[in-house]
Short mmCIF file of C-alpha atoms in Angstrom, two decimals:
data_model
loop_
_atom_site.label_atom_id
_atom_site.label_comp_id
_atom_site.label_asym_id
_atom_site.label_seq_id
_atom_site.Cartn_x
_atom_site.Cartn_y
_atom_site.Cartn_z
CA UNK A 1 -9.51 12.27 19.54
CA UNK A 2 -11.38 13.83 16.68
CA UNK A 3 -10.40 11.16 13.76
CA UNK A 4 -11.52 11.66 10.46
CA UNK A 5 -11.30 8.32 8.07
CA UNK A 6 -10.91 9.12 4.80
CA UNK A 7 -12.70 6.04 3.08
CA UNK A 8 -15.79 5.63 0.33
CA UNK A 9 -16.81 2.64 1.43
CA UNK A 10 -17.77 2.54 5.55
CA UNK A 11 -19.41 -1.15 5.17
CA UNK A 12 -15.68 -2.79 4.01
CA UNK A 13 -14.51 -4.79 7.20
CA UNK A 14 -11.15 -2.52 7.77
CA UNK A 15 -13.38 0.64 7.99
CA UNK A 16 -15.90 -1.06 10.24
CA UNK A 17 -13.40 -2.30 12.51
CA UNK A 18 -11.02 0.87 12.99
CA UNK A 19 -14.48 2.59 13.42
CA UNK A 20 -15.86 0.09 16.43
CA UNK A 21 -12.17 0.23 18.07
CA UNK A 22 -12.07 3.92 18.20
CA UNK A 23 -15.17 4.77 19.52
CA UNK A 24 -14.77 1.76 22.21
CA UNK A 25 -11.76 3.31 23.09
CA UNK A 26 -13.53 6.51 23.86
CA UNK A 27 -12.56 8.71 20.03
CA UNK A 28 -15.06 10.26 17.84
CA UNK A 29 -14.31 8.90 14.63
CA UNK A 30 -16.29 10.18 11.26
CA UNK A 31 -15.85 8.05 8.01
CA UNK A 32 -15.87 10.74 5.31
CA UNK A 33 -16.21 9.97 1.47
CA UNK A 34 -12.70 11.28 -0.16
CA UNK A 35 -14.61 12.41 -3.07
CA UNK A 36 -17.26 14.46 -1.88
CA UNK A 37 -14.56 16.44 -0.31
CA UNK A 38 -13.66 20.38 -1.53
CA UNK A 39 -10.99 22.38 -1.02
CA UNK A 40 -10.37 25.82 -0.68
CA UNK A 41 -6.89 25.97 -2.02
CA UNK A 42 -6.19 29.60 -2.32
CA UNK A 43 -7.42 30.61 1.18
CA UNK A 44 -4.73 31.63 3.64
CA UNK A 45 -6.10 29.17 5.62
CA UNK A 46 -6.59 26.24 4.17
CA UNK A 47 -9.86 24.16 4.54
CA UNK A 48 -11.58 21.06 3.58
CA UNK A 49 -15.36 21.46 3.24
CA UNK A 50 -17.56 18.07 3.46
CA UNK A 51 -21.29 18.12 1.63
CA UNK A 52 -21.16 22.21 2.15
CA UNK A 53 -19.68 22.02 5.69
CA UNK A 54 -16.42 22.82 6.78
CA UNK A 55 -14.37 20.36 8.79
CA UNK A 56 -12.98 21.17 11.73
CA UNK A 57 -11.48 20.08 15.01
CA UNK A 58 -9.65 16.84 13.75
CA UNK A 59 -6.93 15.66 15.52
CA UNK A 60 -6.04 12.94 13.18
CA UNK A 61 -6.67 11.17 10.10
CA UNK A 62 -6.77 7.98 8.85
CA UNK A 63 -6.55 7.69 4.66
CA UNK A 64 -8.36 4.57 3.23
CA UNK A 65 -7.47 5.72 -0.07
CA UNK A 66 -8.54 3.49 -3.03
CA UNK A 67 -5.65 3.05 -5.99
CA UNK A 68 -8.23 4.08 -8.38
CA UNK A 69 -8.52 7.59 -7.27
CA UNK A 70 -4.83 8.13 -5.61
CA UNK A 71 -4.05 11.45 -7.10
CA UNK A 72 -7.39 12.97 -5.67
CA UNK A 73 -7.44 11.38 -2.48
CA UNK A 74 -3.56 12.80 -2.17
CA UNK A 75 -4.69 16.05 -3.12
CA UNK A 76 -7.40 15.96 -0.13
CA UNK A 77 -4.85 14.13 2.35
CA UNK A 78 -2.26 17.10 1.81
CA UNK A 79 -5.10 19.59 2.52
CA UNK A 80 -5.82 18.07 6.14
CA UNK A 81 -2.13 18.09 6.67
CA UNK A 82 -1.59 21.67 5.58
CA UNK A 83 -4.74 22.36 8.13
CA UNK A 84 -2.27 20.62 10.85
CA UNK A 85 -3.87 17.17 11.04
CA UNK A 86 -1.81 14.31 11.98
CA UNK A 87 -1.85 11.95 9.32
CA UNK A 88 -1.96 8.31 10.33
CA UNK A 89 0.34 8.03 6.69
CA UNK A 90 1.47 10.87 5.41
CA UNK A 91 0.58 11.98 1.95
CA UNK A 92 4.61 11.49 0.31
CA UNK A 93 4.82 8.11 1.92
CA UNK A 94 1.72 6.84 0.12
CA UNK A 95 2.63 8.28 -3.30
CA UNK A 96 5.98 6.87 -3.48
CA UNK A 97 4.26 3.43 -2.06
CA UNK A 98 1.52 3.81 -4.97
CA UNK A 99 4.16 4.35 -7.78
CA UNK A 100 5.37 0.84 -8.04
CA UNK A 101 8.64 1.61 -10.40
CA UNK A 102 9.21 4.74 -7.89
CA UNK A 103 9.33 2.47 -4.92
CA UNK A 104 11.48 -0.52 -6.74
CA UNK A 105 13.87 2.40 -7.17
CA UNK A 106 14.04 3.56 -3.56
CA UNK A 107 14.35 -0.20 -2.25
CA UNK A 108 17.12 -0.59 -4.59
CA UNK A 109 19.05 2.49 -3.51
CA UNK A 110 18.65 1.14 0.22
CA UNK A 111 19.85 -2.46 -0.53
CA UNK A 112 16.20 -4.48 0.30
CA UNK A 113 16.00 -7.64 -1.92
CA UNK A 114 14.10 -7.88 -5.24
CA UNK A 115 12.97 -9.75 -7.80
CA UNK A 116 15.18 -8.99 -10.73
CA UNK A 117 12.84 -5.77 -12.87
CA UNK A 118 13.34 -4.57 -15.92
CA UNK A 119 11.37 -1.07 -16.90
CA UNK A 120 11.43 0.34 -20.45
CA UNK A 121 9.26 2.13 -22.89
CA UNK A 122 10.00 1.22 -26.62
CA UNK A 123 8.08 -2.04 -27.48
CA UNK A 124 10.92 -2.76 -29.72
CA UNK A 125 12.91 -3.22 -26.43
CA UNK A 126 11.36 -6.54 -25.30
CA UNK A 127 13.94 -8.87 -26.49
CA UNK A 128 16.48 -6.70 -24.37
CA UNK A 129 13.73 -6.46 -21.22
CA UNK A 130 13.40 -10.76 -21.13
CA UNK A 131 16.84 -10.86 -21.01
CA UNK A 132 17.63 -8.74 -18.04
CA UNK A 133 14.67 -10.87 -16.08
CA UNK A 134 16.49 -14.02 -17.14
CA UNK A 135 14.02 -14.88 -19.62
CA UNK A 136 10.69 -16.70 -19.58
CA UNK A 137 9.00 -17.46 -17.26
CA UNK A 138 8.57 -13.80 -16.72
CA UNK A 139 6.03 -11.68 -14.67
CA UNK A 140 4.68 -8.35 -16.53
CA UNK A 141 2.71 -5.92 -14.09
CA UNK A 142 0.85 -2.39 -14.91
CA UNK A 143 2.60 0.08 -12.85
CA UNK A 144 -0.86 1.17 -11.52
CA UNK A 145 -2.32 -1.99 -10.81
CA UNK A 146 -3.41 -3.33 -7.35
CA UNK A 147 -5.08 -6.57 -5.91
CA UNK A 148 -3.51 -8.99 -8.80
CA UNK A 149 -5.11 -7.04 -11.13
CA UNK A 150 -2.82 -6.35 -14.26
CA UNK A 151 -0.36 -9.07 -13.50
CA UNK A 152 0.24 -11.76 -15.92
CA UNK A 153 2.45 -14.69 -16.13
CA UNK A 154 4.24 -15.07 -19.75
CA UNK A 155 5.08 -18.57 -18.96
CA UNK A 156 7.15 -18.85 -22.44
CA UNK A 157 9.45 -16.60 -24.47
CA UNK A 158 6.85 -16.07 -27.22
CA UNK A 159 3.63 -15.72 -24.95
CA UNK A 160 5.73 -13.18 -22.71
CA UNK A 161 6.79 -11.16 -25.78
CA UNK A 162 3.32 -11.02 -26.46
CA UNK A 163 2.00 -9.62 -23.37
CA UNK A 164 4.75 -7.07 -23.13
CA UNK A 165 4.08 -5.74 -26.68
CA UNK A 166 0.07 -5.71 -26.24
CA UNK A 167 0.39 -3.79 -23.00
CA UNK A 168 2.66 -1.43 -24.66
CA UNK A 169 0.99 -1.51 -27.51
CA UNK A 170 -2.25 0.05 -25.73
CA UNK A 171 0.14 3.10 -24.16
CA UNK A 172 0.30 1.47 -20.69
CA UNK A 173 3.46 1.25 -18.34
CA UNK A 174 4.59 -1.90 -17.18
CA UNK A 175 7.36 -3.85 -14.99
CA UNK A 176 8.96 -6.93 -15.83
CA UNK A 177 10.26 -9.15 -13.28
CA UNK A 178 11.94 -12.32 -12.83
CA UNK A 179 9.22 -15.15 -11.91
CA UNK A 180 10.40 -16.87 -8.50
CA UNK A 181 9.06 -20.04 -9.01
CA UNK A 182 10.38 -21.82 -5.42
CA UNK A 183 7.90 -19.33 -3.97
CA UNK A 184 5.19 -21.84 -4.98
CA UNK A 185 2.37 -19.33 -5.59
CA UNK A 186 2.84 -18.44 -2.00
CA UNK A 187 4.07 -14.63 -0.57
CA UNK A 188 3.67 -13.54 2.90
CA UNK A 189 1.78 -10.23 4.01
CA UNK A 190 3.52 -8.69 6.91
CA UNK A 191 1.89 -5.96 8.98
CA UNK A 192 4.32 -3.10 10.26
CA UNK A 193 3.31 -0.67 12.67
CA UNK A 194 5.17 2.11 14.02
CA UNK A 195 8.44 0.09 13.10
CA UNK A 196 7.49 -2.68 14.45
CA UNK A 197 6.20 -6.18 12.90
CA UNK A 198 2.67 -6.88 14.53
CA UNK A 199 1.12 -10.06 12.55
CA UNK A 200 1.94 -12.15 9.66
CA UNK A 201 0.43 -14.40 7.02
CA UNK A 202 0.94 -16.49 4.86
CA UNK A 203 -0.95 -16.37 1.44
CA UNK A 204 -1.59 -18.98 -1.30
CA UNK A 205 -2.96 -18.96 -4.87
CA UNK A 206 -6.22 -20.80 -5.57
CA UNK A 207 -5.32 -23.52 -7.65
CA UNK A 208 -3.83 -22.56 -11.14
CA UNK A 209 -3.21 -19.11 -10.09
CA UNK A 210 0.67 -18.26 -9.62
CA UNK A 211 -1.34 -14.76 -8.00
CA UNK A 212 -1.52 -15.02 -4.27
CA UNK A 213 -3.93 -12.26 -3.26
CA UNK A 214 -7.00 -13.10 -1.09
CA UNK A 215 -9.20 -10.82 -3.91
CA UNK A 216 -8.28 -13.54 -6.60
CA UNK A 217 -9.65 -16.16 -4.66
CA UNK A 218 -6.34 -16.95 -2.54
CA UNK A 219 -6.30 -18.60 1.19
CA UNK A 220 -4.12 -17.17 4.29
CA UNK A 221 -2.77 -18.69 7.24
CA UNK A 222 -0.32 -17.58 10.11
CA UNK A 223 3.28 -17.94 9.65
CA UNK A 224 6.66 -17.54 11.81
CA UNK A 225 8.54 -15.24 9.86
CA UNK A 226 12.94 -15.30 9.90
CA UNK A 227 14.76 -12.70 11.79
CA UNK A 228 15.91 -11.68 8.13
CA UNK A 229 11.83 -11.45 6.63
CA UNK A 230 11.38 -9.39 9.69
CA UNK A 231 14.18 -6.96 9.20
CA UNK A 232 13.58 -6.35 5.76
CA UNK A 233 9.74 -5.06 6.39
CA UNK A 234 10.51 -3.16 8.90
CA UNK A 235 13.35 -1.54 6.77
CA UNK A 236 10.83 -1.22 3.69
CA UNK A 237 8.20 0.73 5.73
CA UNK A 238 10.45 3.02 6.98
CA UNK A 239 12.40 3.75 3.66
CA UNK A 240 8.80 4.33 1.83
CA UNK A 241 8.32 6.64 5.19
CA UNK A 242 5.08 4.62 6.47
CA UNK A 243 3.76 4.57 9.94
CA UNK A 244 1.45 1.44 8.75
CA UNK A 245 2.10 -1.04 6.25
CA UNK A 246 1.55 -4.26 4.65
CA UNK A 247 4.88 -5.22 3.19
CA UNK A 248 4.67 -8.01 0.89
CA UNK A 249 7.74 -10.78 0.20
CA UNK A 250 8.55 -13.61 -1.18
CA UNK A 251 10.85 -16.48 -0.10
CA UNK A 252 13.67 -16.99 -2.89
CA UNK A 253 16.36 -18.93 -3.01
CA UNK A 254 18.73 -16.02 -2.15
CA UNK A 255 16.28 -14.66 0.59
CA UNK A 256 13.19 -12.27 0.70
CA UNK A 257 12.53 -9.78 -1.75
CA UNK A 258 9.94 -7.30 -1.82
CA UNK A 259 7.04 -7.57 -4.33
CA UNK A 260 5.73 -4.19 -3.00
CA UNK A 261 4.57 -2.32 0.10
CA UNK A 262 0.93 -1.49 1.03
CA UNK A 263 0.18 1.68 2.46
CA UNK A 264 -4.18 0.88 2.99
CA UNK A 265 -3.83 -2.62 4.09
CA UNK A 266 -6.89 -4.65 4.49
CA UNK A 267 -7.27 -6.03 7.97
CA UNK A 268 -9.87 -8.84 7.19
CA UNK A 269 -7.35 -11.82 6.30
CA UNK A 270 -4.64 -10.74 8.79
CA UNK A 271 -6.68 -10.43 11.36
CA UNK A 272 -8.69 -14.13 10.56
CA UNK A 273 -5.82 -15.62 9.80
CA UNK A 274 -3.48 -14.39 12.68
CA UNK A 275 -6.22 -13.89 15.55
CA UNK A 276 -4.62 -10.58 16.58
CA UNK A 277 -6.53 -7.41 17.22
CA UNK A 278 -4.57 -5.06 14.10
CA UNK A 279 -6.92 -2.63 14.31
CA UNK A 280 -6.55 -2.00 17.99
CA UNK A 281 -2.79 -1.85 17.47
CA UNK A 282 -3.12 0.82 14.88
CA UNK A 283 -5.44 2.86 17.35
CA UNK A 284 -2.96 2.46 20.05
CA UNK A 285 -0.33 4.22 17.79
CA UNK A 286 -2.40 6.81 16.86
CA UNK A 287 -2.77 7.56 20.58
CA UNK A 288 0.99 8.03 21.21
CA UNK A 289 1.46 9.63 18.21
CA UNK A 290 -0.95 11.93 16.86
CA UNK A 291 0.09 15.39 18.04
CA UNK A 292 0.71 18.34 15.85
CA UNK A 293 4.00 18.60 14.02
CA UNK A 294 4.52 14.94 14.87
CA UNK A 295 5.26 14.24 10.87
CA UNK A 296 8.34 14.14 8.92
CA UNK A 297 6.58 16.61 6.51
CA UNK A 298 5.98 18.48 9.13
CA UNK A 299 2.40 18.55 7.93
CA UNK A 300 3.17 20.79 5.00
CA UNK A 301 1.98 18.71 2.59
#
């Protein structure tokens, strides 16, 4: 296959691993800086240009689109889809997963476990929002945050109100969620490929930090998950429409609850903590499924 990977940094562990595995299996993989792509939108034959050259002949595209360039990245991916190139994850599915509010609403619609979550626009509704989530402590999240950035714990009623009012005063959208104390600053990342769990790890936050993100100094180890956790992760990826997903869950007293689903999950933490070759499993999935028209949106963006 001839594969395009949309990624800005070719030196990231995840990108290097995917490129190494693809090339070891006889594929040609080009890493394309998403922001250097130019699109001919009006042509009856949609095209993508890269550094002035028209991109042709690709069988599949791996979108590794950073959160900071989601909108432009999705536009480029849609253009590839309209050219008939098979996407590892489709633009529509990535768009759903990147919108925390939309994804939570989809999970709720399908009966998946979630922390109690509230959303409001008016700063004067702070008391009402906190009441919905059971009061302090409460977790306040930026809708556009990633890697633990923009996630704050309001430990008391007063501090939670201050955080909510500060974010709303800055005119940014936030979610407020109940704090799952029993999770103990740990969450579980479950890696799903093609509707099957291929690896799982428990991430624990650095001392004094309730966030478990590895980018924030957390640690990871392999973990055995329950059948309910496995089912929750598989269903979450399915309702998002993602072929490849990192599903983050917390172990609450009433069962697993979904924190979020990542459409470009990193490989370094999961491979090093579990010893599993996740990059190989991704490329093998592509080998079996990268066929024109083999998409939920039929490659129409």
